[in-house]
Amino acid sequence: MDRALRVGIIGGGFMGEAHARAARSAGAEVIGVLASSQESSQRAARSLGAEAFSSVAELAGAADVVHVCSPNGLHAEHVRAVIRAGKHVVCEKPLSTDHATADGLVREADEAGVVASVPFVYRFHPMVRQARHLVQQGEIGRLLTVQGQYLQDWMLDPSAWNWRVDPAESGASRAFGDIGSHLVDLLEFVAGERIRRLSAITSIAYPERDGHPVSTEDAAALTVEFTGGAIGSIMVSQVNAGRKNALTIELAGTANNIVFEQEKPDELWIGGESSTRVISRDATVLGDDAARLSAVPAGHPMGYVDAFAGFVRDTYAAIQGSAPEGLPRFADGARANQVIDAVLESARTRQWVDVGEAAVEPLAQSSSAPASPASVTRPATAKETA
Ligand code: SOE
């Protein structure tokens, strides 16, 4: 394509802005936005410096790719309208409010031959790719135990309200759907294994918020077993005082243990029985995939905004015909929905639930695609740029 990609955004909130920022940093033109009402579309359009649109069909008609950042309950309708217009689509997580619908969206996107991705953006921290590389290289040995936590506190205030509290907008799961989906994706992505079965309990901190009864969970605790036999525990909470976006994964094997903390994304903790070290991001010593995402030389901190930009850049590279390593596609979004459904079922029945893997693209397939030659170019080191 000899012109910039034209991007449409559905959703006028925080995520819409994050997508627009990343789209621009990937060299695209943000042409328009559609929000929940005419006024919010106009407000969002002013803040994004784009045009306000009044229907998905109109926006999809004018764009090459549409980013769906509407409430979860509207994802399927919006995604279908974009796919039916023959346009590429990025859809926020959770892809849908249930696994069957998410699976249907995977099929529709495949049949239409469009690129369809889900912003599991934490995959795009270079040190996450390095952790995955080390696991693939056998650095941790045979995986024995896995721990994952994703803790926030923005729902701690009893009067805190957000569309996510309402199951009609958010789906039956709140905290797990919103942030547990990221955590599960990251754990399976780095481990290269699936969660085979799980047992979950969920809790609701306040039966009412702002006079409305609450049915969506504030916290979920899981015991899990992975396909290779490793066991693990997962804690997700949006009512954990003082924790803002504390996503941590720990994969311990027969040789070493690897810990990645999202709030310190430029580091990886590697524990060994006789020595423990912290490695800092430095493209000169990282694996190819971590190095290509390492956008600035060592010593220049990278973070969430960069990870988001990396995700959008790779989505657009896929649209241009390359096959970027580790791009989370709709099949990965549907996989998260499969785990969310299993969590809700286990919490309801108080039973272990086999998560199942049917219709989910195996990890090896999504990770074995050759990176395009341009995508493995290492950025210049501080020395080279000095
Ligand atoms: C709110 O919990 C939220 O913005 C999530 O929706 C995002 O996916 C996560 O990246 C940060 O927290």
mmCIF file of N, CA and C and ligand atoms in Angstrom, residues 14 93 122 150 152 154 164 178-179 182 238 245 304, ligand 1:
data_model
loop_
_atom_site.group_PDB
_atom_site.id
_atom_site.type_symbol
_atom_site.label_atom_id
_atom_site.label_comp_id
_atom_site.label_asym_id
_atom_site.label_seq_id
_atom_site.Cartn_x
_atom_site.Cartn_y
_atom_site.Cartn_z
ATOM 1 N N PHE A 14 -10.946 5.582 27.387
ATOM 2 C CA PHE A 14 -9.501 5.470 27.600
ATOM 3 C C PHE A 14 -8.851 4.541 26.570
ATOM 4 N N LYS A 93 -10.151 -7.019 24.334
ATOM 5 C CA LYS A 93 -10.448 -8.232 25.085
ATOM 6 C C LYS A 93 -11.464 -7.934 26.165
ATOM 7 N N TYR A 122 0.529 -7.041 26.659
ATOM 8 C CA TYR A 122 1.666 -7.338 27.536
ATOM 9 C C TYR A 122 2.627 -8.317 26.882
ATOM 10 N N TYR A 150 -2.709 -10.789 38.877
ATOM 11 C CA TYR A 150 -2.998 -9.500 38.255
ATOM 12 C C TYR A 150 -3.891 -8.765 39.253
ATOM 13 N N GLN A 152 -5.328 -5.073 40.895
ATOM 14 C CA GLN A 152 -5.617 -3.635 40.754
ATOM 15 C C GLN A 152 -6.467 -3.219 41.952
ATOM 16 N N TRP A 154 -8.785 -0.280 41.547
ATOM 17 C CA TRP A 154 -9.681 0.801 41.135
ATOM 18 C C TRP A 154 -11.156 0.515 41.428
ATOM 19 N N ARG A 164 -18.347 -2.041 33.240
ATOM 20 C CA ARG A 164 -17.939 -3.441 33.421
ATOM 21 C C ARG A 164 -18.676 -4.141 34.563
ATOM 22 N N ASP A 178 -11.809 -9.006 32.343
ATOM 23 C CA ASP A 178 -11.066 -7.774 32.037
ATOM 24 C C ASP A 178 -9.558 -7.981 32.137
ATOM 25 N N ILE A 179 -9.086 -8.507 33.257
ATOM 26 C CA ILE A 179 -7.625 -8.607 33.433
ATOM 27 C C ILE A 179 -7.125 -10.053 33.546
ATOM 28 N N HIS A 182 -5.886 -11.196 30.184
ATOM 29 C CA HIS A 182 -4.487 -10.824 29.883
ATOM 30 C C HIS A 182 -3.533 -11.829 30.544
ATOM 31 N N GLN A 238 -9.554 -6.796 41.515
ATOM 32 C CA GLN A 238 -9.625 -5.357 41.235
ATOM 33 C C GLN A 238 -9.932 -4.582 42.514
ATOM 34 N N ASN A 245 -1.526 -1.947 38.707
ATOM 35 C CA ASN A 245 -1.587 -2.801 37.509
ATOM 36 C C ASN A 245 -0.538 -3.894 37.670
ATOM 37 N N TYR A 304 4.252 0.485 28.917
ATOM 38 C CA TYR A 304 2.944 0.100 28.375
ATOM 39 C C TYR A 304 2.666 0.725 27.003
HETATM 40 C C1 SOE B 1 -8.828 -1.776 33.516
HETATM 41 O O1 SOE B 1 -8.884 -2.864 34.349
HETATM 42 C C2 SOE B 1 -7.711 -1.923 32.472
HETATM 43 O O2 SOE B 1 -7.701 -0.719 31.724
HETATM 44 C C3 SOE B 1 -7.942 -3.091 31.529
HETATM 45 O O3 SOE B 1 -9.161 -2.998 30.846
HETATM 46 C C4 SOE B 1 -6.784 -3.160 30.549
HETATM 47 O O4 SOE B 1 -6.923 -4.231 29.675
HETATM 48 C C5 SOE B 1 -5.481 -3.289 31.326
HETATM 49 O O5 SOE B 1 -4.440 -3.266 30.398
HETATM 50 C C6 SOE B 1 -5.334 -2.186 32.319
HETATM 51 O O6 SOE B 1 -6.470 -2.091 33.130
#
